[in-house]
Coordinates of C-alpha atoms in Angstrom, one line a residue:
Chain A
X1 CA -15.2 -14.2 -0.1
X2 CA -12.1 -15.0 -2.7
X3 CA -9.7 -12.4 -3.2
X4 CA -9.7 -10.9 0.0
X5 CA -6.8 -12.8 1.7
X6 CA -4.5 -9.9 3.4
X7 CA -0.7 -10.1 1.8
X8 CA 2.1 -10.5 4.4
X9 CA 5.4 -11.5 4.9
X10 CA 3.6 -14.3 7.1
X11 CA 1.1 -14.7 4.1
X12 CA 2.8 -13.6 1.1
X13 CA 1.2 -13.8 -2.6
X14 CA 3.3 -14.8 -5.7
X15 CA 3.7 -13.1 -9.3
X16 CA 5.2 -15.3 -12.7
X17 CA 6.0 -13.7 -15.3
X18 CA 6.1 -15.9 -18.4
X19 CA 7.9 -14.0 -21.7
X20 CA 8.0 -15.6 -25.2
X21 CA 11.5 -15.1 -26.4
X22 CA 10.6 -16.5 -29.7
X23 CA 12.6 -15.4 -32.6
X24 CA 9.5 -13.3 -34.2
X25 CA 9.8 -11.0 -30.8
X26 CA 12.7 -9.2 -32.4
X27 CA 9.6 -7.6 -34.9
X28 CA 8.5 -4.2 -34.0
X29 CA 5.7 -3.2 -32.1
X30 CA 2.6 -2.8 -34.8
X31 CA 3.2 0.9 -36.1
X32 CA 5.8 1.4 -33.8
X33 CA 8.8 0.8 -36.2
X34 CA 12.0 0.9 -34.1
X35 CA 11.2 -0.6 -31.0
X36 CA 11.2 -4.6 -31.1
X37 CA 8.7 -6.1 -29.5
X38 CA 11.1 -8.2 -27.3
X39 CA 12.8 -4.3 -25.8
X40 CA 9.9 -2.8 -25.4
X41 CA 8.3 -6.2 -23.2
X42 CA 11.8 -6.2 -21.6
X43 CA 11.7 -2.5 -20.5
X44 CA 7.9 -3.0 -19.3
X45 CA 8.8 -5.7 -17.2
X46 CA 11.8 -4.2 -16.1
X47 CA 9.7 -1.0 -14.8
X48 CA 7.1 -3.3 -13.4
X49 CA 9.9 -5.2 -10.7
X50 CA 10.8 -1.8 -10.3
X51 CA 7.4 -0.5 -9.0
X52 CA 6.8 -3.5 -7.5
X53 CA 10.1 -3.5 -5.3
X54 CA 9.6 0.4 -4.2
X55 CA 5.9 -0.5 -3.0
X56 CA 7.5 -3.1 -0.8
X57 CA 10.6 -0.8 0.5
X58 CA 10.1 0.4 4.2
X59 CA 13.0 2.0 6.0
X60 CA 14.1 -1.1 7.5
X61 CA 14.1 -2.7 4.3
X62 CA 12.2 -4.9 1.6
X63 CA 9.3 -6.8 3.1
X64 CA 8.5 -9.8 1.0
X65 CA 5.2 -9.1 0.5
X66 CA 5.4 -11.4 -2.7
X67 CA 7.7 -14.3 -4.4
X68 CA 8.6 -13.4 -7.8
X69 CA 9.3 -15.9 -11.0
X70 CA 10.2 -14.9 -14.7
X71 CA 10.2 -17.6 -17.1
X72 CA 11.2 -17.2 -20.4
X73 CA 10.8 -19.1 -23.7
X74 CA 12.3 -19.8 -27.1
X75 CA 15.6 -21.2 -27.0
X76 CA 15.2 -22.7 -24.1
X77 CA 12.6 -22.7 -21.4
X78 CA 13.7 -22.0 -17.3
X79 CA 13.7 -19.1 -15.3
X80 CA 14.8 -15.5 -17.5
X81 CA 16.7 -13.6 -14.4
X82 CA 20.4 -12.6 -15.2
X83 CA 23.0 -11.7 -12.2
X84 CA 23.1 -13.3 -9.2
X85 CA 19.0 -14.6 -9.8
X86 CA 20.0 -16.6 -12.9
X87 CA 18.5 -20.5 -12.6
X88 CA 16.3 -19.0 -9.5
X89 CA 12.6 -19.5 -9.5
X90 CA 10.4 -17.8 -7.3
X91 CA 12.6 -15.5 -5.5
X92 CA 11.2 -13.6 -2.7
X93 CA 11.0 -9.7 -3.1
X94 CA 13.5 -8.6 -0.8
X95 CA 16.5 -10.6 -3.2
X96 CA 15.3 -8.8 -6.3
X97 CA 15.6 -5.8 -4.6
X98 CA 19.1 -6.6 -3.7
X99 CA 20.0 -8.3 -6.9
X100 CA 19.4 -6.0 -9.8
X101 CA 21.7 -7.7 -12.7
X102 CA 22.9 -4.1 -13.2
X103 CA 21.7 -0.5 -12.6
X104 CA 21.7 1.9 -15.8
X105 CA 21.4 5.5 -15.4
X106 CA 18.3 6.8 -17.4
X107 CA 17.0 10.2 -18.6
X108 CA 13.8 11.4 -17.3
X109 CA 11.7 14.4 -18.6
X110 CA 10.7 16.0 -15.5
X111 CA 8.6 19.4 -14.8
X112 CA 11.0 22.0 -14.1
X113 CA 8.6 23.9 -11.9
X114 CA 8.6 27.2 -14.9
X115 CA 6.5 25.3 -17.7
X116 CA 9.2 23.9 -19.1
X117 CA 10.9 20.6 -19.1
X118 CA 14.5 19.2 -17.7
X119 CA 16.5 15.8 -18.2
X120 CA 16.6 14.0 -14.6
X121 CA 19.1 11.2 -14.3
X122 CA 16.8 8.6 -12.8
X123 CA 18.3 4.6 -11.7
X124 CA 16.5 2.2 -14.0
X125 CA 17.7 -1.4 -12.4
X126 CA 17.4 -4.2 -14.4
X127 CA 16.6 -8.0 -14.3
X128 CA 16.2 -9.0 -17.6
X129 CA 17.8 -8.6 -20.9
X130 CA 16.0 -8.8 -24.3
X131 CA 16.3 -12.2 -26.2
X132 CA 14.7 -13.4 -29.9
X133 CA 15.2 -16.4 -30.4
X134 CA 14.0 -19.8 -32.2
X135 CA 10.4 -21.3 -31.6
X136 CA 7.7 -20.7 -29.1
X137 CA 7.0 -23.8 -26.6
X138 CA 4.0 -22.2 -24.9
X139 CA 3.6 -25.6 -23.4
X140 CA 6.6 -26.5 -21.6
X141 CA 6.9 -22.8 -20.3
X142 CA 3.1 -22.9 -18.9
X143 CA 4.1 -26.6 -17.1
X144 CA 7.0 -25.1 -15.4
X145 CA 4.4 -22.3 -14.2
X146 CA 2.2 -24.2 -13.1
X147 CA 5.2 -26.7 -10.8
X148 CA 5.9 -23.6 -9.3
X149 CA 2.6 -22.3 -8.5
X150 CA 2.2 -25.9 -6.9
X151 CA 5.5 -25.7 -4.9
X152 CA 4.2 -22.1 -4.0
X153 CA 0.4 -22.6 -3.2
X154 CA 1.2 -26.0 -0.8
X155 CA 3.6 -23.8 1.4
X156 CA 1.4 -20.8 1.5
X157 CA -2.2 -22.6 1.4
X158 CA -3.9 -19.2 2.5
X159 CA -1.9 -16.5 0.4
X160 CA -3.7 -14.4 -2.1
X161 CA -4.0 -16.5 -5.2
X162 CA -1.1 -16.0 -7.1
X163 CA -1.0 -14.2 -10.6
X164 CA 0.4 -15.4 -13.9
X165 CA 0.9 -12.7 -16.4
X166 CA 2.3 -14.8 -20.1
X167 CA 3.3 -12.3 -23.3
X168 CA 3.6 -13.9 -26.4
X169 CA 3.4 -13.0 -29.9
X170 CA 3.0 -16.3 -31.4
X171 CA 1.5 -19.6 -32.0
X172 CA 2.9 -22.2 -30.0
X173 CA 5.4 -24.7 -31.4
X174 CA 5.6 -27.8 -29.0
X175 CA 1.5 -28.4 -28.8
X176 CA -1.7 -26.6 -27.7
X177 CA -1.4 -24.9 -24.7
X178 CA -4.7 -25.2 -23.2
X179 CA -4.4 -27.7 -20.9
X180 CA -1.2 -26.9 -19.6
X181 CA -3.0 -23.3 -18.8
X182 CA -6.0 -24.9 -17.1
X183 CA -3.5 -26.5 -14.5
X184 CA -2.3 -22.7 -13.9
X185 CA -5.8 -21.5 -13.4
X186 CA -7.0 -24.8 -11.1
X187 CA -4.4 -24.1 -8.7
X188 CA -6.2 -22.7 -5.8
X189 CA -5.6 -21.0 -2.2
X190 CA -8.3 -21.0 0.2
X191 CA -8.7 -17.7 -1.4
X192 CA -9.2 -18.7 -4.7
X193 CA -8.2 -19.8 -7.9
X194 CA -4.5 -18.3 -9.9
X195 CA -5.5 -15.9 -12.0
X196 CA -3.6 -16.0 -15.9
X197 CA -3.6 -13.0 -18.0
X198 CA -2.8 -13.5 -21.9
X199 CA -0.9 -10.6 -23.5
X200 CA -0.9 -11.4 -27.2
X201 CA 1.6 -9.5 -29.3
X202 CA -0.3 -10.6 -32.5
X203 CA 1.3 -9.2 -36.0
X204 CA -2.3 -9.5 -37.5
X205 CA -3.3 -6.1 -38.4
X206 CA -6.8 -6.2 -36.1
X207 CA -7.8 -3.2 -33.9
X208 CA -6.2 -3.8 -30.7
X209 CA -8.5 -4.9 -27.9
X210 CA -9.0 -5.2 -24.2
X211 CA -9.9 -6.8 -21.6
X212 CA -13.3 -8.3 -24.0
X213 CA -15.9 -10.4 -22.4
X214 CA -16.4 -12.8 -25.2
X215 CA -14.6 -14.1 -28.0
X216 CA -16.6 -13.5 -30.8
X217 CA -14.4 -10.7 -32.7
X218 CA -10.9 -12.3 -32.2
X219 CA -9.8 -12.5 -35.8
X220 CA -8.2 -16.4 -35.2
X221 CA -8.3 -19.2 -33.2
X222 CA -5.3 -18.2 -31.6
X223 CA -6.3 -14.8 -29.8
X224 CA -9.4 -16.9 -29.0
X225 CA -7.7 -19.8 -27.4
X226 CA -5.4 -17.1 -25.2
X227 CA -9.0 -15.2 -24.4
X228 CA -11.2 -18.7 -23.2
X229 CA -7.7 -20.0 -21.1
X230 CA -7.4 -16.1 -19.6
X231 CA -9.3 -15.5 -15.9
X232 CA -11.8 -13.2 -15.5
X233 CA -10.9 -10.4 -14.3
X234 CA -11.6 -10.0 -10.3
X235 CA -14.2 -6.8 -9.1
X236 CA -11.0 -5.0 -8.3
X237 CA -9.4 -5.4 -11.0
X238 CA -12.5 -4.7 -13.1
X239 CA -12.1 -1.4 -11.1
X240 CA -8.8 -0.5 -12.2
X241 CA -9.8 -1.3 -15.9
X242 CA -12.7 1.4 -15.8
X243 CA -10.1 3.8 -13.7
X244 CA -7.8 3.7 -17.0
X245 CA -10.8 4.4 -19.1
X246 CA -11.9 1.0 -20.2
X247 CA -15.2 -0.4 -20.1
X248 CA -15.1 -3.5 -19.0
X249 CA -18.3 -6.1 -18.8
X250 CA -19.0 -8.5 -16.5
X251 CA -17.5 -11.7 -17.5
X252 CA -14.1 -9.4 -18.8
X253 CA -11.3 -11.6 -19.2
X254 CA -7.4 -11.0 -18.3
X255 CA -7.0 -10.8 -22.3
X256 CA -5.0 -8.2 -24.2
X257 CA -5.6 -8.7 -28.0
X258 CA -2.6 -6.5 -30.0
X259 CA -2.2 -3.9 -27.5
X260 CA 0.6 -1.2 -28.2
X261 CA 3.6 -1.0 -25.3
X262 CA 1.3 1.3 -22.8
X263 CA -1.3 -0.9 -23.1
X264 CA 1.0 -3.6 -22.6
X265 CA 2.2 -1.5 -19.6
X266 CA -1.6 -1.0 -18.3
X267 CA -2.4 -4.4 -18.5
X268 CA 0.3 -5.3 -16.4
X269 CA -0.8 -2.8 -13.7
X270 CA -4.1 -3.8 -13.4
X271 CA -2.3 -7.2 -12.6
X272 CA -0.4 -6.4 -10.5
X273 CA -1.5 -2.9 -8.3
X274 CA -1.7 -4.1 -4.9
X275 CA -5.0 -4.8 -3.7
X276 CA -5.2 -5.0 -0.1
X277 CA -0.6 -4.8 0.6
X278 CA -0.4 -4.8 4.5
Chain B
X1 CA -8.6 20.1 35.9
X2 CA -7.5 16.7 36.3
X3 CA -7.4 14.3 33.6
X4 CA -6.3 10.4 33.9
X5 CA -5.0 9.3 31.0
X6 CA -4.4 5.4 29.9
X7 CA -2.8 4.7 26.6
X8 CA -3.2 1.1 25.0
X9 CA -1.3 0.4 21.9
X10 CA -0.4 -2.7 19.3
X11 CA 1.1 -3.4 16.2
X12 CA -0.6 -4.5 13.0
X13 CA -0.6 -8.7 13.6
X14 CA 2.8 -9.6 11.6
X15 CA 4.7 -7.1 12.3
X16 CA 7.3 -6.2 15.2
X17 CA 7.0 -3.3 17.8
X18 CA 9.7 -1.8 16.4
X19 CA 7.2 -1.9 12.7
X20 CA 4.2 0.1 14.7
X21 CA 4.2 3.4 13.0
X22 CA 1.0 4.7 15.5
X23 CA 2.4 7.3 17.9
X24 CA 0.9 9.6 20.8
X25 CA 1.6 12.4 23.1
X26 CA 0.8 12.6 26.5
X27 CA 2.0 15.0 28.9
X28 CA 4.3 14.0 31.8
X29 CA 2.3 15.4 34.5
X30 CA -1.2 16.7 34.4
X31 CA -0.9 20.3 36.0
X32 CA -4.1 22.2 37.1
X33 CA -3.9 25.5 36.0
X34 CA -2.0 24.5 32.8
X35 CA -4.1 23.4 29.7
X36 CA -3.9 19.6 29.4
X37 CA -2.6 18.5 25.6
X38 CA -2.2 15.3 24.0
X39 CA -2.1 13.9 20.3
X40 CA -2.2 11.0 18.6
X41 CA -1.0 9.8 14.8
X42 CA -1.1 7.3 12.5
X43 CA 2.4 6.9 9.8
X44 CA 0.7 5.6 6.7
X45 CA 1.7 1.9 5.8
X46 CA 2.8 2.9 2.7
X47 CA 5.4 5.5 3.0
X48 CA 9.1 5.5 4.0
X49 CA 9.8 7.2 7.2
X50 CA 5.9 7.6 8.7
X51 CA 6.8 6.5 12.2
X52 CA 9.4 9.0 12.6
X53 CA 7.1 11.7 11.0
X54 CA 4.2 10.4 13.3
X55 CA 6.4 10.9 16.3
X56 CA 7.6 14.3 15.7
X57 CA 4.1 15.6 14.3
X58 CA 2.5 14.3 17.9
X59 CA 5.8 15.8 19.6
X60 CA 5.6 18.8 18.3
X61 CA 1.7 19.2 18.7
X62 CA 2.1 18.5 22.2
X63 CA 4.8 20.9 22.8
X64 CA 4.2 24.2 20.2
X65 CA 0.6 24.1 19.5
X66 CA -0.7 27.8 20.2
X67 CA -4.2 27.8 18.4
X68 CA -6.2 26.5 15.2
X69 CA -5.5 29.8 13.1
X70 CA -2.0 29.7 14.1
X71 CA -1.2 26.6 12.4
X72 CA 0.5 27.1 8.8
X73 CA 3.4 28.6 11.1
X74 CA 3.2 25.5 13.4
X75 CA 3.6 23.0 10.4
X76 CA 6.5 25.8 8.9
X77 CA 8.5 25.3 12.0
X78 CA 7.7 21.4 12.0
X79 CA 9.2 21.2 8.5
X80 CA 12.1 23.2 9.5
X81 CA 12.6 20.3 12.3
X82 CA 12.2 17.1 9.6
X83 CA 14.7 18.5 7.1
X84 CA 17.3 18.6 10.6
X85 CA 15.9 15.1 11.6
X86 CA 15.8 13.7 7.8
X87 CA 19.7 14.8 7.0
X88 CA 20.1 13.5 10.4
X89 CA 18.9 10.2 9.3
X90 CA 21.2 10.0 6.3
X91 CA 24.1 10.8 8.6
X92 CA 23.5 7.9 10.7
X93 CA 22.8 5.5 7.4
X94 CA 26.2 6.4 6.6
X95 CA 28.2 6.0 9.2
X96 CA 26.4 2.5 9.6
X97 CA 27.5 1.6 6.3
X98 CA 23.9 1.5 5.1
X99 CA 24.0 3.7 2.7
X100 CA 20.1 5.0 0.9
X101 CA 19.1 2.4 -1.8
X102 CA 17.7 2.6 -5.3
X103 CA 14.0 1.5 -4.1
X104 CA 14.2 3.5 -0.8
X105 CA 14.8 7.3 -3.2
X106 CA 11.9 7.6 -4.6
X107 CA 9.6 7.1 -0.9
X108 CA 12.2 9.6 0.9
X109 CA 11.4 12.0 -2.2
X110 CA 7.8 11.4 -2.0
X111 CA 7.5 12.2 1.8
X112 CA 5.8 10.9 4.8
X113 CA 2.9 10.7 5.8
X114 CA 0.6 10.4 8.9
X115 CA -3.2 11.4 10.1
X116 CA -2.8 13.8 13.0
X117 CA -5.6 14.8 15.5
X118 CA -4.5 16.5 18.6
X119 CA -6.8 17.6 22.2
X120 CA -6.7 20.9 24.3
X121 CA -8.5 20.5 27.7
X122 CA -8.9 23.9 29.4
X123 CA -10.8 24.9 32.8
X124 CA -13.7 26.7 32.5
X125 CA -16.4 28.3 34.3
X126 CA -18.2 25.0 35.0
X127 CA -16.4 22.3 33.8
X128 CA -13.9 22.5 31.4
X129 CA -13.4 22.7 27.7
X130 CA -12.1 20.9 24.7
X131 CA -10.6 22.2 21.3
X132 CA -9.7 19.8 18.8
X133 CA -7.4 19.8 15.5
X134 CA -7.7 17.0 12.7
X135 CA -6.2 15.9 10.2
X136 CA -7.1 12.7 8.7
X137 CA -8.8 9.5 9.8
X138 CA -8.0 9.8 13.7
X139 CA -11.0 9.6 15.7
X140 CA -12.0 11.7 19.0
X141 CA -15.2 10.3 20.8
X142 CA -16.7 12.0 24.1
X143 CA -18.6 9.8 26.3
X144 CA -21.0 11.2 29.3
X145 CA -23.4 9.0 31.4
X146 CA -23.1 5.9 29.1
X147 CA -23.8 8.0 26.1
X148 CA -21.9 8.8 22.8
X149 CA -22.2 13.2 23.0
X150 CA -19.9 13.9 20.5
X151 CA -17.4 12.2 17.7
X152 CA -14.7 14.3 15.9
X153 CA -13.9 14.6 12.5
X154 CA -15.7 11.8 11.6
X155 CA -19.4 10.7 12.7
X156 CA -20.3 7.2 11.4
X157 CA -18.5 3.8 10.0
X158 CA -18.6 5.1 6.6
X159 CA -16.7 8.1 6.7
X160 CA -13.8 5.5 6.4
X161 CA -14.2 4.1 2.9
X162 CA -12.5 6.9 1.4
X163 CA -8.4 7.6 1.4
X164 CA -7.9 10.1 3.8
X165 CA -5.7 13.2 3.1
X166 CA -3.0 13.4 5.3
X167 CA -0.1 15.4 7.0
X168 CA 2.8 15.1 4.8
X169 CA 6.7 15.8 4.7
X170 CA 6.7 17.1 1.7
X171 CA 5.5 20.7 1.4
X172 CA 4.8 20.1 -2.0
X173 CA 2.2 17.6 -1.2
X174 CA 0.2 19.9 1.7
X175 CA -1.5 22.1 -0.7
X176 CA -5.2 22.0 -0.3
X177 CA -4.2 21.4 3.3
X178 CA -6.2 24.3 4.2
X179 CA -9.5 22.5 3.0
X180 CA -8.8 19.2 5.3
X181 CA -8.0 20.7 8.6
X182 CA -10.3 19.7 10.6
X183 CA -11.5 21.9 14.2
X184 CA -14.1 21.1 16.7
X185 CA -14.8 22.0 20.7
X186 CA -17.1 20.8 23.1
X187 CA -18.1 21.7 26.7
X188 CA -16.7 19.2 29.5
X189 CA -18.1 18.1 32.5
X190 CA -16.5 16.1 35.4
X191 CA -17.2 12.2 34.8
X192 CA -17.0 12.7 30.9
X193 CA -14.8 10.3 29.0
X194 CA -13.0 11.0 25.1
X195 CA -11.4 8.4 23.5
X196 CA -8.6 9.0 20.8
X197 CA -8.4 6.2 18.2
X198 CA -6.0 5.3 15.2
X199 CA -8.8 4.4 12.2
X200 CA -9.2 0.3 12.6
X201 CA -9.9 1.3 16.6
X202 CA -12.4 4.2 15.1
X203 CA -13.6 2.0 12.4
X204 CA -14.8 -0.4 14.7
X205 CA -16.2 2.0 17.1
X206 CA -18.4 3.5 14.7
X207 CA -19.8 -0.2 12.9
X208 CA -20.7 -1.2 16.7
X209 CA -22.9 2.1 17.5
X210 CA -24.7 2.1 14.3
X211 CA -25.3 -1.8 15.1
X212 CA -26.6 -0.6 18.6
X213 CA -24.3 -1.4 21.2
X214 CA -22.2 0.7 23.5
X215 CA -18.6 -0.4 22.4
X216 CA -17.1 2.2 24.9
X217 CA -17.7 -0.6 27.4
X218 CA -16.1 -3.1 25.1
X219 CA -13.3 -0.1 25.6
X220 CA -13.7 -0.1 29.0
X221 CA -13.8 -3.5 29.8
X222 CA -9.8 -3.9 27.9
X223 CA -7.9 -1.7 30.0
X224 CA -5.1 -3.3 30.7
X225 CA -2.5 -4.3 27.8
X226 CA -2.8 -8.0 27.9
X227 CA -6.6 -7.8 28.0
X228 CA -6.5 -5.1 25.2
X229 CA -4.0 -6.8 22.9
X230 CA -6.2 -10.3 23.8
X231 CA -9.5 -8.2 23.0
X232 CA -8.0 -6.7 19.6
X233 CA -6.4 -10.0 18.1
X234 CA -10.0 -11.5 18.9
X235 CA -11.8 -8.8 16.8
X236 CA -8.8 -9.2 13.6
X237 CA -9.7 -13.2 14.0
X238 CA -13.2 -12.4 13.2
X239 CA -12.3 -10.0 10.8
X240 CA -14.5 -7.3 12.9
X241 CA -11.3 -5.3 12.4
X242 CA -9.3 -4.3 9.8
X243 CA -5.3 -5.6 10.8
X244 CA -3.6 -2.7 11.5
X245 CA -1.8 -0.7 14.4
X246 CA -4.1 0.0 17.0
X247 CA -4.0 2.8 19.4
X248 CA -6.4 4.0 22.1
X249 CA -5.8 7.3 24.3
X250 CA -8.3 7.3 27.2
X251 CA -9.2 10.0 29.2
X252 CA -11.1 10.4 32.5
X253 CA -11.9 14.0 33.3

């Protein structure tokens, strides 16, 4: 059965996270004036190596339970880590944990026990900064995905396929994409094919949309080229999807048409919640 | 009434001895007019802290149990014990120079968190008697005459699907606990056999039975540690079990 494979530090699974950087991510979020596109994607992804790193924290330490890459594009294309990570591509948990670029100190709203609510100082790390700039080259960032899921998959043959998650906003400017996101999808472990997940920011005005199991009411040929090159979704992710209220159909692709930041922030979780972490 | 006791344990394939977060009680020496007590937990995976919990919950059973009714005061002066044991902890991290980091705050605020299921043997007037206390997805089996007599808390393979509630160190995350305890006592007769098993062990135990077999003989048949650890990496190759620490508690009466 595909997607069973147990996730190990002997067998450990892999997560890429490919931002567009593009100049038109300093726009705000549709109806969310205030909050550029490129922050708010910054902060979710931010949170998201957060979560990730606690679920891997034991007392002893960080078990790399997974290898981690951010690519970004715009300016330039190559791995988006600042600190000590910068020019690193798949690092393995346990040096993210340790190499935060800095650590702010965030308010929290938390329960104050009496029906009311207090300001918590919580640690927010961070790994990545926010960046708009220039075009969009979808292609070369997707190729550089794909050489590392290669590099990955041939020294881990048996890990849990690994998991692309790409946000963009835009067209992209140095070709179509397609076939450079059919090589991420045809790399396999014994366990199955990679698994991409298209998050598209889109600026046209549509309703936003998730996780559909057909193309036919994208508005352009752009949200329908993300949707045909996304995975479908696996059983358990499908499970997660229904969980946060969706209804996803068989056939449900990892495709996010104009979601808002929490749906940017869901979508992300069901790609990431660990299925079967040992 | 005299009970020999075997205990075979092994860490989840992958991980260290030092990584099994299974723990068990038995008592030094098996007196006969004393009751006989013994425990068994399992840390959950994903929390910080759960062998340490594990231990002192099977500790602490072991030594201070007094009865079923009596146990929010139990669990009040087991609390009482972690917070000593947890600022302990932080001490020692410390002084090592390893002070608590940003990922490891919000598991030590959370809590640990274990299954518990702890076994009173008492004489009786023919016999003997057992009383049991459960809380989560450790498994008691009683075995007379080749035959399965009894199983406590759960009954059958698929009593496992679900996450169980557990014992946890953090107070605020016991309420409801009342609702998940778990009691149960059965007569004993001399030749009888109960097995105490961490959840993979259990899982397995149960899938066999309802596929017909009698896979206390499989239990049996394992009793030393290489032969046990052998048998168990066997069943994880064929995926018969689920990877995860193993720990058996046998007990002869």
């Amino acid at each position: 059965m595909s997607y069973s494979a147990e996730i190990s530090r002997t067998n450990p699974s892999c997560f890429i996270f490919v931002i567009d950087q593009s100049g038109s991510m300093a726009d705000p979020f549709g109806g969310q004036a205030g909050k550029r596109k490129a922050d708010g994607v910054t902060d979710a992804l931010n949170r998201l190596l957060q979560n990730l790193v606690i679920k891997c924290a034991k007392t002893e330490g960080v078990r790399d339970y997974y290898h981690i890459g951010v690519i970004g594009y715009g300016a330039n294309v190559g791995p988006a880590w600042l600190g000590a990570l910068a020019g690193s591509e798949l690092v393995p948990i346990s040096q993210v944990a340790a190499n935060p670029a800095r650590i702010e100190e965030r308010a929290k709203k938390v329960d104050d026990g009496a029906g009311g609510l207090i300001e918590q100082k919580v640690k927010f790390p961070l790994w990545v900064e926010p960046v708009a700039n220039q075009g969009t080259p979808m292609v070369r960032a997707m190729t550089m995905a794909a050489d590392m899921l290669n590099s990955f998959v041939a020294a881990h043959p048996d890990c849990f396929p690994p998991i692309v998650i790409h946000i963009t906003d835009g067209e992209s400017t140095d070709g179509d994409p397609t076939q450079a996101m059919q090589m991420v999808t045809r790399i396999a472990s014994s366990d199955g094919n990679a698994l991409l997940f298209n998050v598209h920011l889109s600026s046209n005005a549509n309703a936003p949309l998730a996780y559909p199991d057909s193309a036919a009411n994208l508005p352009d040929q752009y949200a329908k080229l993300l949707f045909e090159t996304a995975s479908e979704l696996t059983p358990f992710m499908l499970g997660i999807a229904q969980e946060q209220g969706y209804d996803p159909q068989p056939g449900a692709r990892g495709f996010v048409f104009n979601g808002d930041l929490a749906l940017v922030v869901q979508s992300l979780d069901i790609g990431t919640r660990p299925s079967n972490l040992r | 009434m005299n009970v020999e006791t075997r205990v075979l344990w092994l860490p989840k394939a992958g991980n260290t001895e030092n990584e099994y977060e299974d723990a068990f009680y038995l008592p030094k020496r098996g007196r006969d007019n004393q009751p006989f007590v013994c425990a068994l937990a399992d840390g959950a995976t994903e929390s910080l802290l759960s062998r340490q919990w594990a231990n002192l919950l099977v500790k602490r059973f072991g030594r201070q149990w007094r009865a079923a009714d009596a146990w929010p005061s139990w669990l009040n002066e087991t609390l009482r014990v972690w917070q000593n044991e947890k600022r302990a902890y932080m001490r020692r991290r410390a002084r090592a120079g390893k002070p608590v980091q940003w990922y490891e705050e919000p598991g030590l605020e959370a809590g640990a968190f274990a299954a518990l299921l702890g076994l009173v043997i008492t004489r009786a007037a023919r016999g003997g008697q057992w009383r049991a206390a459960a809380l989560g997805d450790c498994c008691l089996a009683q075995i007379r005459a080749d035959e399965l007599v009894d199983a406590f808390p759960m009954q059958d393979a698929s009593a496992f699907n679900n996450r169980p509630f557990l014992l946890s160190s953090n107070p605020a995350r016991n309420i409801e606990l009342d609702a998940h305890w778990r009691f149960a006592a059965g007569e004993l007769a001399r030749g009888d056999r109960l097995y105490l098993m961490t959840d993979a062990l259990a899982a397995w135990f149960f899938r066999a039975r309802e596929a017909g077999a009698r896979p206390w003989q499989a239990l049996d048949a394992h009793a030393d540690d290489a032969a046990f650890a052998a048998w168990i990496h066997e069943l994880r190759a064929a995926r018969l079990m689920r990877n995860d620490d193993v720990t058996l508690i046998r007990l002869m009466i």
